[in-house]
Short mmCIF file of N, CA and C in Angstrom, two decimals:
data_model
loop_
_atom_site.label_atom_id
_atom_site.label_comp_id
_atom_site.label_asym_id
_atom_site.label_seq_id
_atom_site.Cartn_x
_atom_site.Cartn_y
_atom_site.Cartn_z
N MET A 4 66.60 -27.12 64.71
CA MET A 4 66.69 -27.50 63.40
C MET A 4 65.27 -27.01 62.55
N ILE A 5 65.62 -26.62 61.45
CA ILE A 5 64.49 -26.18 60.68
C ILE A 5 64.09 -27.06 59.61
N TYR A 6 62.76 -27.26 59.58
CA TYR A 6 62.11 -28.21 58.69
C TYR A 6 61.28 -27.55 57.78
N LEU A 7 61.13 -28.04 56.50
CA LEU A 7 60.11 -27.69 55.63
C LEU A 7 59.08 -28.68 55.30
N ALA A 8 57.97 -28.32 55.59
CA ALA A 8 56.86 -29.23 55.48
C ALA A 8 56.19 -28.93 54.19
N SER A 9 56.70 -29.72 53.21
CA SER A 9 56.44 -29.39 51.71
C SER A 9 56.88 -30.45 50.91
N LYS A 10 56.18 -30.93 49.86
CA LYS A 10 56.63 -31.86 48.79
C LYS A 10 57.20 -30.92 47.54
N SER A 11 57.13 -29.62 47.59
CA SER A 11 57.51 -28.80 46.36
C SER A 11 58.92 -28.72 46.39
N PRO A 12 59.64 -29.31 45.19
CA PRO A 12 60.93 -28.99 44.99
C PRO A 12 61.36 -27.53 44.79
N ARG A 13 60.39 -26.74 44.36
CA ARG A 13 60.58 -25.26 44.15
C ARG A 13 60.88 -24.71 45.58
N ARG A 14 60.02 -24.97 46.35
CA ARG A 14 60.09 -24.35 47.83
C ARG A 14 61.51 -24.82 48.44
N ALA A 15 61.83 -25.87 48.19
CA ALA A 15 63.22 -26.46 48.77
C ALA A 15 64.31 -25.73 48.26
N GLU A 16 64.10 -25.55 46.66
CA GLU A 16 65.19 -24.86 45.96
C GLU A 16 65.33 -23.30 46.57
N LEU A 17 64.23 -22.73 46.77
CA LEU A 17 64.22 -21.27 47.27
C LEU A 17 64.67 -21.07 48.66
N LEU A 18 64.29 -22.17 49.50
CA LEU A 18 64.87 -21.95 50.95
C LEU A 18 66.22 -22.31 51.08
N THR A 19 66.75 -23.18 50.16
CA THR A 19 68.32 -23.21 50.03
C THR A 19 69.00 -21.98 49.74
N ARG A 20 68.37 -20.97 49.10
CA ARG A 20 68.92 -19.75 48.76
C ARG A 20 69.24 -18.81 50.02
N LEU A 21 68.50 -19.23 51.19
CA LEU A 21 68.83 -18.27 52.42
C LEU A 21 69.93 -18.89 53.32
N GLY A 22 70.56 -19.98 52.77
CA GLY A 22 71.76 -20.61 53.36
C GLY A 22 71.58 -21.20 54.60
N GLN A 23 70.38 -21.59 54.88
CA GLN A 23 70.28 -22.33 56.37
C GLN A 23 69.94 -23.90 55.89
N PRO A 24 70.65 -24.66 56.64
CA PRO A 24 70.33 -26.16 56.46
C PRO A 24 68.96 -26.52 56.96
N PHE A 25 68.18 -27.34 56.30
CA PHE A 25 66.78 -27.73 56.71
C PHE A 25 66.60 -29.16 56.37
N GLY A 26 65.65 -29.75 57.15
CA GLY A 26 65.23 -31.07 56.68
C GLY A 26 63.76 -30.86 55.94
N LEU A 27 63.59 -31.93 55.13
CA LEU A 27 62.20 -31.86 54.38
C LEU A 27 61.26 -32.82 55.11
N LEU A 28 60.08 -32.53 55.17
CA LEU A 28 58.88 -33.26 55.69
C LEU A 28 57.91 -33.58 54.70
N ASP A 29 57.50 -34.52 54.35
CA ASP A 29 56.59 -35.00 53.29
C ASP A 29 55.20 -35.04 53.92
N ILE A 30 54.66 -33.73 53.99
CA ILE A 30 53.22 -33.67 54.68
C ILE A 30 52.22 -33.55 53.55
N ASP A 31 51.06 -34.19 53.77
CA ASP A 31 50.14 -34.12 52.79
C ASP A 31 48.83 -33.55 53.49
N ILE A 32 48.44 -32.30 53.28
CA ILE A 32 47.29 -31.60 53.95
C ILE A 32 46.30 -31.54 52.73
N PRO A 33 44.99 -31.69 52.87
CA PRO A 33 44.07 -31.43 51.97
C PRO A 33 43.95 -29.98 51.67
N GLU A 34 43.95 -29.53 50.42
CA GLU A 34 43.92 -28.16 50.11
C GLU A 34 42.65 -27.89 49.50
N VAL A 35 41.60 -27.78 50.42
CA VAL A 35 40.25 -27.60 49.91
C VAL A 35 39.69 -26.18 50.59
N ARG A 36 39.33 -25.34 49.70
CA ARG A 36 38.68 -24.17 50.05
C ARG A 36 37.32 -24.21 50.75
N GLN A 37 37.03 -23.78 51.85
CA GLN A 37 35.71 -23.82 52.68
C GLN A 37 34.84 -22.94 51.89
N PRO A 38 33.46 -23.21 51.92
CA PRO A 38 32.45 -22.30 51.35
C PRO A 38 32.55 -21.02 52.03
N GLY A 39 32.67 -20.05 51.26
CA GLY A 39 32.55 -18.47 51.89
C GLY A 39 34.03 -18.21 52.38
N GLU A 40 35.11 -18.94 52.22
CA GLU A 40 36.33 -18.69 52.85
C GLU A 40 37.13 -17.73 51.93
N ALA A 41 37.52 -16.59 52.23
CA ALA A 41 38.32 -15.59 51.43
C ALA A 41 39.62 -16.29 51.05
N PRO A 42 39.98 -15.97 49.66
CA PRO A 42 41.29 -16.58 49.11
C PRO A 42 42.46 -16.37 50.17
N GLU A 43 42.56 -15.23 50.82
CA GLU A 43 43.82 -15.03 51.74
C GLU A 43 43.53 -15.95 52.82
N ASP A 44 42.49 -16.04 53.30
CA ASP A 44 42.17 -16.72 54.74
C ASP A 44 42.33 -18.15 54.45
N TYR A 45 42.07 -18.71 53.09
CA TYR A 45 42.39 -20.00 52.72
C TYR A 45 43.80 -20.38 52.48
N VAL A 46 44.66 -19.47 51.84
CA VAL A 46 45.95 -19.57 51.73
C VAL A 46 46.74 -19.63 53.16
N ARG A 47 46.25 -18.67 54.06
CA ARG A 47 46.89 -18.57 55.33
C ARG A 47 46.63 -20.00 56.01
N ARG A 48 45.35 -20.41 56.09
CA ARG A 48 45.00 -21.65 56.83
C ARG A 48 45.78 -22.84 56.29
N VAL A 49 45.89 -23.08 54.97
CA VAL A 49 46.60 -24.26 54.51
C VAL A 49 48.13 -24.16 55.01
N ALA A 50 48.70 -22.98 54.92
CA ALA A 50 50.13 -22.70 55.30
C ALA A 50 50.28 -23.11 56.78
N ARG A 51 49.23 -22.71 57.59
CA ARG A 51 49.21 -23.13 59.06
C ARG A 51 49.12 -24.43 59.35
N GLU A 52 48.15 -25.16 58.49
CA GLU A 52 47.91 -26.57 58.80
C GLU A 52 49.11 -27.42 58.33
N LYS A 53 49.82 -26.98 57.26
CA LYS A 53 51.17 -27.71 56.91
C LYS A 53 52.11 -27.58 58.01
N ALA A 54 52.29 -26.31 58.55
CA ALA A 54 53.31 -26.20 59.56
C ALA A 54 52.98 -26.99 60.65
N GLY A 55 51.75 -26.87 61.16
CA GLY A 55 51.21 -27.66 62.33
C GLY A 55 51.37 -29.15 62.25
N ALA A 56 51.03 -29.78 61.00
CA ALA A 56 51.14 -31.17 60.74
C ALA A 56 52.66 -31.57 60.82
N GLY A 57 53.62 -30.59 60.30
CA GLY A 57 55.02 -30.83 60.32
C GLY A 57 55.53 -30.91 61.77
N LEU A 58 55.00 -30.08 62.47
CA LEU A 58 55.46 -29.91 63.94
C LEU A 58 55.11 -31.29 64.62
N LEU A 59 53.89 -31.78 64.29
CA LEU A 59 53.47 -33.05 64.90
C LEU A 59 54.40 -34.26 64.40
N ALA A 60 54.89 -34.03 63.21
CA ALA A 60 55.80 -35.26 62.76
C ALA A 60 56.97 -35.15 63.38
N VAL A 61 57.48 -34.16 63.85
CA VAL A 61 58.93 -34.10 64.57
C VAL A 61 58.77 -33.86 65.89
N GLN A 62 57.67 -34.34 66.48
CA GLN A 62 57.27 -34.13 68.01
C GLN A 62 58.53 -34.26 69.09
N GLY A 63 59.29 -35.28 68.87
CA GLY A 63 60.17 -35.56 69.74
C GLY A 63 61.53 -34.74 69.76
N ASN A 64 61.55 -33.73 68.84
CA ASN A 64 62.51 -32.94 68.58
C ASN A 64 62.11 -31.38 69.15
N ALA A 65 62.58 -31.22 70.34
CA ALA A 65 62.17 -30.04 71.10
C ALA A 65 62.78 -28.66 70.57
N SER A 66 63.79 -28.82 69.76
CA SER A 66 64.25 -27.59 69.05
C SER A 66 63.85 -27.52 67.59
N ALA A 67 62.78 -28.41 67.08
CA ALA A 67 62.32 -28.17 65.71
C ALA A 67 61.56 -26.92 65.57
N CYS A 68 61.90 -26.33 64.47
CA CYS A 68 61.17 -25.14 63.81
C CYS A 68 60.61 -25.62 62.35
N VAL A 69 59.26 -25.41 62.23
CA VAL A 69 58.67 -26.08 60.98
C VAL A 69 58.19 -25.05 60.10
N LEU A 70 58.46 -24.86 58.93
CA LEU A 70 58.07 -23.86 57.95
C LEU A 70 57.02 -24.68 57.02
N GLY A 71 55.81 -23.98 57.10
CA GLY A 71 54.74 -24.43 56.13
C GLY A 71 54.30 -23.27 55.22
N ALA A 72 54.04 -23.57 53.82
CA ALA A 72 53.78 -22.45 52.84
C ALA A 72 52.60 -23.07 51.96
N ASP A 73 51.89 -22.03 51.53
CA ASP A 73 51.00 -22.27 50.42
C ASP A 73 50.99 -21.14 49.58
N THR A 74 50.76 -21.46 48.29
CA THR A 74 50.72 -20.41 47.27
C THR A 74 49.54 -20.67 46.22
N GLU A 75 48.71 -19.72 46.08
CA GLU A 75 47.52 -20.00 45.08
C GLU A 75 47.49 -18.74 44.16
N VAL A 76 46.96 -18.93 43.01
CA VAL A 76 46.52 -17.90 42.01
C VAL A 76 45.16 -17.60 42.12
N VAL A 77 44.80 -16.27 42.19
CA VAL A 77 43.60 -15.85 42.28
C VAL A 77 43.08 -14.79 41.19
N LEU A 78 42.05 -15.22 40.48
CA LEU A 78 41.43 -14.46 39.34
C LEU A 78 40.08 -14.00 39.91
N ASP A 79 39.81 -12.66 39.98
CA ASP A 79 38.57 -12.29 40.52
C ASP A 79 38.45 -12.68 42.07
N ASP A 80 37.73 -13.66 42.30
CA ASP A 80 37.50 -14.33 43.65
C ASP A 80 37.81 -15.72 43.51
N GLU A 81 38.19 -16.23 42.44
CA GLU A 81 38.39 -17.70 42.26
C GLU A 81 39.78 -18.13 42.28
N VAL A 82 39.79 -19.09 43.09
CA VAL A 82 41.27 -19.71 43.60
C VAL A 82 41.59 -20.76 42.48
N PHE A 83 42.71 -20.55 41.77
CA PHE A 83 43.09 -21.48 40.80
C PHE A 83 44.13 -22.41 41.45
N GLY A 84 43.75 -23.62 41.90
CA GLY A 84 44.86 -24.47 42.38
C GLY A 84 45.46 -25.22 41.35
N LYS A 85 46.14 -26.41 41.65
CA LYS A 85 46.91 -27.05 40.75
C LYS A 85 45.97 -27.78 39.53
N PRO A 86 46.26 -27.94 38.40
CA PRO A 86 45.27 -28.26 37.49
C PRO A 86 45.26 -29.85 37.61
N VAL A 87 44.08 -30.33 37.39
CA VAL A 87 43.72 -31.78 37.44
C VAL A 87 44.39 -32.68 36.32
N ASP A 88 44.37 -32.08 35.12
CA ASP A 88 44.79 -32.61 33.87
C ASP A 88 45.10 -31.56 32.77
N GLN A 89 45.61 -31.83 31.73
CA GLN A 89 45.99 -30.87 30.74
C GLN A 89 44.95 -30.05 30.34
N ALA A 90 43.71 -30.62 30.22
CA ALA A 90 42.55 -29.81 29.73
C ALA A 90 42.33 -28.62 30.76
N ASP A 91 42.56 -29.01 32.14
CA ASP A 91 42.18 -27.98 33.17
C ASP A 91 43.36 -26.92 33.15
N ALA A 92 44.65 -27.42 32.92
CA ALA A 92 45.59 -26.45 32.75
C ALA A 92 45.42 -25.38 31.68
N ALA A 93 44.99 -25.91 30.43
CA ALA A 93 44.68 -25.05 29.37
C ALA A 93 43.70 -24.14 29.61
N ALA A 94 42.67 -24.53 30.22
CA ALA A 94 41.38 -23.77 30.66
C ALA A 94 41.95 -22.49 31.57
N MET A 95 42.79 -23.11 32.55
CA MET A 95 43.36 -21.87 33.38
C MET A 95 44.19 -20.83 32.72
N LEU A 96 44.98 -21.32 31.82
CA LEU A 96 45.78 -20.37 30.98
C LEU A 96 44.83 -19.44 30.10
N ARG A 97 43.87 -20.08 29.49
CA ARG A 97 42.94 -19.18 28.66
C ARG A 97 42.37 -18.03 29.62
N ARG A 98 41.87 -18.40 30.83
CA ARG A 98 41.26 -17.37 31.60
C ARG A 98 42.27 -16.45 32.13
N LEU A 99 43.51 -16.83 32.08
CA LEU A 99 44.45 -15.86 32.76
C LEU A 99 45.04 -15.11 31.63
N SER A 100 44.91 -15.44 30.36
CA SER A 100 45.37 -14.74 29.27
C SER A 100 44.73 -13.24 29.05
N GLY A 101 45.66 -12.29 29.02
CA GLY A 101 45.38 -11.00 28.83
C GLY A 101 44.76 -10.33 30.13
N ARG A 102 45.02 -10.93 31.18
CA ARG A 102 44.33 -10.47 32.74
C ARG A 102 45.54 -10.18 33.58
N THR A 103 45.22 -9.67 34.51
CA THR A 103 45.87 -9.44 35.65
C THR A 103 45.23 -10.24 36.82
N HIS A 104 46.15 -11.13 37.54
CA HIS A 104 45.58 -11.99 38.53
C HIS A 104 46.66 -11.81 39.93
N ARG A 105 46.15 -12.26 40.93
CA ARG A 105 46.96 -12.04 42.20
C ARG A 105 47.53 -13.49 42.50
N VAL A 106 48.68 -13.47 43.04
CA VAL A 106 49.21 -14.57 43.67
C VAL A 106 49.48 -14.42 45.05
N ILE A 107 48.82 -15.16 45.94
CA ILE A 107 48.91 -15.12 47.48
C ILE A 107 49.90 -16.24 47.90
N SER A 108 50.93 -15.86 48.65
CA SER A 108 51.69 -16.89 49.15
C SER A 108 51.92 -16.77 50.74
N ALA A 109 51.47 -17.60 51.46
CA ALA A 109 51.43 -17.55 52.92
C ALA A 109 52.52 -18.46 53.49
N VAL A 110 53.40 -17.95 54.42
CA VAL A 110 54.40 -18.81 55.17
C VAL A 110 54.00 -18.79 56.66
N SER A 111 54.05 -19.88 57.17
CA SER A 111 53.91 -20.06 58.56
C SER A 111 54.97 -20.76 59.13
N LEU A 112 55.41 -20.18 60.49
CA LEU A 112 56.57 -20.86 61.14
C LEU A 112 56.19 -21.04 62.50
N VAL A 113 56.56 -22.56 62.85
CA VAL A 113 55.99 -22.84 64.33
C VAL A 113 57.09 -23.46 64.94
N ASP A 114 56.97 -23.53 66.34
CA ASP A 114 57.91 -24.31 66.97
C ASP A 114 57.05 -24.83 68.30
N ALA A 115 57.66 -25.32 69.16
CA ALA A 115 56.89 -25.85 70.44
C ALA A 115 56.07 -24.86 71.00
N GLY A 116 56.42 -23.60 71.15
CA GLY A 116 55.74 -22.59 71.72
C GLY A 116 55.33 -21.25 71.07
N ARG A 117 55.64 -21.23 69.66
CA ARG A 117 55.39 -20.02 68.98
C ARG A 117 54.89 -20.28 67.60
N GLU A 118 54.10 -19.30 67.17
CA GLU A 118 53.60 -19.39 65.65
C GLU A 118 53.69 -18.08 65.17
N ALA A 119 54.27 -17.96 63.90
CA ALA A 119 54.20 -16.62 63.23
C ALA A 119 53.99 -16.77 61.86
N GLN A 120 53.36 -15.84 61.09
CA GLN A 120 52.92 -16.02 59.76
C GLN A 120 53.21 -14.72 59.03
N ALA A 121 53.30 -14.91 57.76
CA ALA A 121 53.65 -13.65 56.92
C ALA A 121 52.90 -14.12 55.51
N VAL A 122 52.39 -13.02 54.86
CA VAL A 122 51.80 -13.17 53.52
C VAL A 122 52.30 -12.27 52.56
N SER A 123 52.66 -12.93 51.31
CA SER A 123 52.95 -12.15 50.25
C SER A 123 51.93 -12.02 49.13
N MET A 124 51.71 -10.81 48.80
CA MET A 124 50.72 -10.54 47.61
C MET A 124 51.29 -10.03 46.56
N SER A 125 51.13 -10.70 45.36
CA SER A 125 51.88 -10.21 44.04
C SER A 125 50.59 -10.09 43.07
N GLU A 126 50.81 -9.32 41.99
CA GLU A 126 49.97 -9.07 41.03
C GLU A 126 50.83 -9.53 39.68
N VAL A 127 50.24 -10.23 38.84
CA VAL A 127 50.92 -10.67 37.64
C VAL A 127 49.87 -10.47 36.40
N ARG A 128 50.39 -9.88 35.53
CA ARG A 128 49.59 -9.60 34.13
C ARG A 128 50.19 -10.38 33.09
N PHE A 129 49.23 -11.15 32.41
CA PHE A 129 49.75 -11.98 31.41
C PHE A 129 49.33 -11.29 30.10
N ALA A 130 50.11 -11.47 29.06
CA ALA A 130 49.74 -11.02 27.74
C ALA A 130 48.64 -11.93 27.11
N GLU A 131 48.08 -11.50 26.06
CA GLU A 131 47.15 -12.26 25.40
C GLU A 131 47.86 -13.58 24.91
N ILE A 132 47.60 -14.83 25.16
CA ILE A 132 48.34 -15.92 24.89
C ILE A 132 47.37 -16.64 23.93
N ASP A 133 47.90 -17.08 22.71
CA ASP A 133 47.37 -17.70 21.60
C ASP A 133 47.19 -19.04 21.79
N ALA A 134 46.21 -19.77 21.30
CA ALA A 134 45.82 -21.14 21.62
C ALA A 134 47.13 -22.15 21.20
N ALA A 135 47.96 -21.76 20.29
CA ALA A 135 49.06 -22.58 19.94
C ALA A 135 50.13 -22.59 21.09
N ASP A 136 50.36 -21.45 21.53
CA ASP A 136 51.19 -21.25 22.70
C ASP A 136 50.67 -21.87 23.94
N ILE A 137 49.44 -21.82 24.18
CA ILE A 137 48.90 -22.61 25.43
C ILE A 137 49.01 -24.12 25.17
N ASP A 138 48.68 -24.52 24.00
CA ASP A 138 48.84 -25.93 23.73
C ASP A 138 50.40 -26.45 23.94
N GLU A 139 51.26 -25.68 23.29
CA GLU A 139 52.68 -25.97 23.37
C GLU A 139 53.15 -26.01 24.81
N TYR A 140 52.67 -25.13 25.59
CA TYR A 140 53.12 -24.71 26.88
C TYR A 140 52.46 -26.07 27.86
N VAL A 141 51.22 -26.44 27.47
CA VAL A 141 50.57 -27.57 28.23
C VAL A 141 51.35 -28.77 27.94
N ALA A 142 51.58 -28.89 26.82
CA ALA A 142 52.33 -30.19 26.17
C ALA A 142 53.73 -30.47 26.82
N SER A 143 54.30 -29.36 27.29
CA SER A 143 55.58 -29.46 28.01
C SER A 143 55.51 -30.19 29.36
N GLY A 144 54.26 -30.26 29.79
CA GLY A 144 54.13 -30.87 31.13
C GLY A 144 54.26 -30.02 32.49
N GLU A 145 55.04 -28.79 32.02
CA GLU A 145 55.35 -27.98 33.14
C GLU A 145 54.25 -27.45 33.96
N PRO A 146 52.92 -27.13 33.45
CA PRO A 146 51.78 -26.58 34.29
C PRO A 146 51.39 -27.61 35.37
N MET A 147 51.70 -28.81 35.27
CA MET A 147 51.08 -29.92 36.19
C MET A 147 51.70 -29.66 37.63
N GLY A 148 51.07 -29.61 38.54
CA GLY A 148 51.38 -29.58 39.97
C GLY A 148 51.75 -28.12 40.32
N LYS A 149 51.22 -27.25 39.51
CA LYS A 149 51.74 -25.66 39.89
C LYS A 149 50.45 -24.91 39.87
N ALA A 150 50.23 -24.10 40.83
CA ALA A 150 49.04 -23.36 41.19
C ALA A 150 48.81 -22.39 39.97
N GLY A 151 47.53 -22.46 39.44
CA GLY A 151 47.29 -21.58 38.26
C GLY A 151 47.74 -22.12 37.00
N GLY A 152 48.42 -23.26 37.04
CA GLY A 152 48.92 -24.01 35.91
C GLY A 152 49.96 -23.37 35.02
N TYR A 153 50.84 -22.78 35.96
CA TYR A 153 52.13 -22.19 35.38
C TYR A 153 53.17 -22.02 36.29
N ALA A 154 54.47 -21.94 35.89
CA ALA A 154 55.57 -21.57 36.47
C ALA A 154 56.33 -20.54 36.08
N ILE A 155 56.39 -19.41 36.79
CA ILE A 155 56.70 -18.12 36.35
C ILE A 155 58.31 -18.36 36.18
N GLN A 156 59.05 -19.31 36.80
CA GLN A 156 60.44 -19.53 36.57
C GLN A 156 60.79 -20.30 35.28
N GLY A 157 59.75 -20.82 34.68
CA GLY A 157 59.87 -21.63 33.48
C GLY A 157 59.38 -21.01 32.40
N GLY A 158 58.73 -21.83 31.49
CA GLY A 158 58.34 -21.55 30.17
C GLY A 158 57.21 -20.30 30.17
N ALA A 159 56.49 -20.30 31.28
CA ALA A 159 55.50 -19.32 31.50
C ALA A 159 56.04 -17.85 31.54
N GLU A 160 57.14 -17.85 31.92
CA GLU A 160 57.85 -16.32 32.21
C GLU A 160 57.67 -15.52 30.80
N ARG A 161 57.55 -16.17 29.74
CA ARG A 161 57.23 -15.53 28.30
C ARG A 161 55.98 -14.84 28.25
N PHE A 162 55.11 -15.31 29.25
CA PHE A 162 53.75 -14.80 29.10
C PHE A 162 53.62 -13.44 30.04
N VAL A 163 54.51 -13.21 30.73
CA VAL A 163 54.32 -12.17 31.90
C VAL A 163 54.59 -10.95 31.30
N VAL A 164 53.67 -10.07 31.32
CA VAL A 164 53.87 -8.51 30.90
C VAL A 164 54.40 -7.76 31.99
N HIS A 165 53.71 -7.83 33.14
CA HIS A 165 54.01 -7.13 34.36
C HIS A 165 54.12 -8.00 35.63
N LEU A 166 54.82 -7.80 36.48
CA LEU A 166 54.90 -8.45 37.91
C LEU A 166 55.16 -7.34 38.99
N SER A 167 54.17 -7.20 39.81
CA SER A 167 54.36 -6.20 40.96
C SER A 167 54.24 -7.20 42.24
N GLY A 168 55.27 -7.35 42.97
CA GLY A 168 55.48 -8.07 44.15
C GLY A 168 56.81 -8.88 44.26
N SER A 169 56.44 -10.12 44.75
CA SER A 169 57.53 -11.13 44.93
C SER A 169 57.64 -12.10 43.99
N TYR A 170 58.78 -12.02 43.19
CA TYR A 170 59.15 -13.11 42.13
C TYR A 170 59.13 -14.51 43.07
N SER A 171 59.91 -14.59 44.08
CA SER A 171 59.95 -15.88 44.80
C SER A 171 58.61 -16.24 45.29
N GLY A 172 57.83 -15.22 45.65
CA GLY A 172 56.38 -15.47 46.33
C GLY A 172 55.57 -16.18 45.15
N VAL A 173 55.75 -15.86 44.01
CA VAL A 173 54.92 -16.34 42.75
C VAL A 173 55.47 -17.82 42.56
N MET A 174 56.72 -18.03 42.74
CA MET A 174 57.47 -19.42 42.59
C MET A 174 56.89 -20.30 43.66
N GLY A 175 56.52 -19.64 44.86
CA GLY A 175 56.06 -20.69 46.04
C GLY A 175 56.60 -20.38 47.44
N LEU A 176 57.56 -19.53 47.45
CA LEU A 176 58.01 -19.10 48.84
C LEU A 176 58.63 -17.70 48.89
N PRO A 177 57.89 -16.92 49.35
CA PRO A 177 58.54 -15.46 49.33
C PRO A 177 59.59 -15.35 50.31
N LEU A 178 60.91 -15.12 49.86
CA LEU A 178 62.19 -15.22 50.56
C LEU A 178 62.23 -14.13 51.55
N TYR A 179 61.81 -12.94 51.15
CA TYR A 179 62.02 -11.80 52.15
C TYR A 179 61.15 -12.12 53.45
N GLN A 180 60.06 -12.43 53.27
CA GLN A 180 59.01 -12.64 54.34
C GLN A 180 59.50 -13.91 55.07
N THR A 181 59.88 -15.01 54.45
CA THR A 181 60.59 -16.12 55.10
C THR A 181 61.64 -15.68 55.94
N MET A 182 62.63 -15.01 55.56
CA MET A 182 63.89 -14.70 56.16
C MET A 182 63.39 -13.88 57.36
N GLN A 183 62.35 -13.00 57.37
CA GLN A 183 61.94 -12.22 58.46
C GLN A 183 61.34 -13.19 59.65
N LEU A 184 60.67 -14.05 59.15
CA LEU A 184 60.11 -15.02 60.15
C LEU A 184 61.16 -15.83 60.75
N LEU A 185 62.12 -16.29 60.02
CA LEU A 185 63.22 -17.07 60.67
C LEU A 185 64.07 -16.27 61.66
N ARG A 186 64.03 -14.83 61.41
CA ARG A 186 64.92 -14.02 62.20
C ARG A 186 64.06 -13.76 63.63
N GLN A 187 62.67 -13.72 63.42
CA GLN A 187 61.79 -13.57 64.57
C GLN A 187 62.03 -14.65 65.51
N PHE A 188 62.22 -16.02 64.89
CA PHE A 188 62.68 -17.18 65.62
C PHE A 188 64.00 -17.32 66.07
N GLY A 189 65.03 -16.27 65.93
CA GLY A 189 66.22 -16.31 66.25
C GLY A 189 67.11 -17.12 65.33
N VAL A 190 66.80 -17.42 63.99
CA VAL A 190 67.69 -18.15 63.11
C VAL A 190 68.20 -17.10 62.15
N HIS A 191 69.43 -16.99 62.13
CA HIS A 191 70.24 -15.93 61.22
C HIS A 191 71.06 -16.63 60.28
#
């Protein structure tokens, strides 16, 4: 049985697209970057910790396979997590405006005896976003709970000038990499 260790409705929606039945685990892992930790290492660690915590939660199920994922927006070397409030979301969008940022999405898959991980790196370039558009987008509530304060599959799609990489990875679960991991574990 496959389990998704995530509270994200977007990840669940994306995993559904692969056609595999799965269970959901409500896992709460602190997402705190350690001093000096590189952005990619941070995203990899959080994904691995989510998968490991999920495996502990289904300990009695010997056939359990647990998928953990993390996605972060990175501008220069700064990781933009989920905004704490609307002002924080607006500040993130102002900083991303007219710039290219990276979106790092890591996926970890674990079972009782194995662990594998994949990372998707995407680049997203935003147009210059004027203050009125930022205010309108933030007022919609959509930026809350989303890395970098935006949802590429929602209203922020209109800000994207260029995307290089995985659209589903920017949403929160890179489907190609996830499918490859599941195949490594014998899930087809």
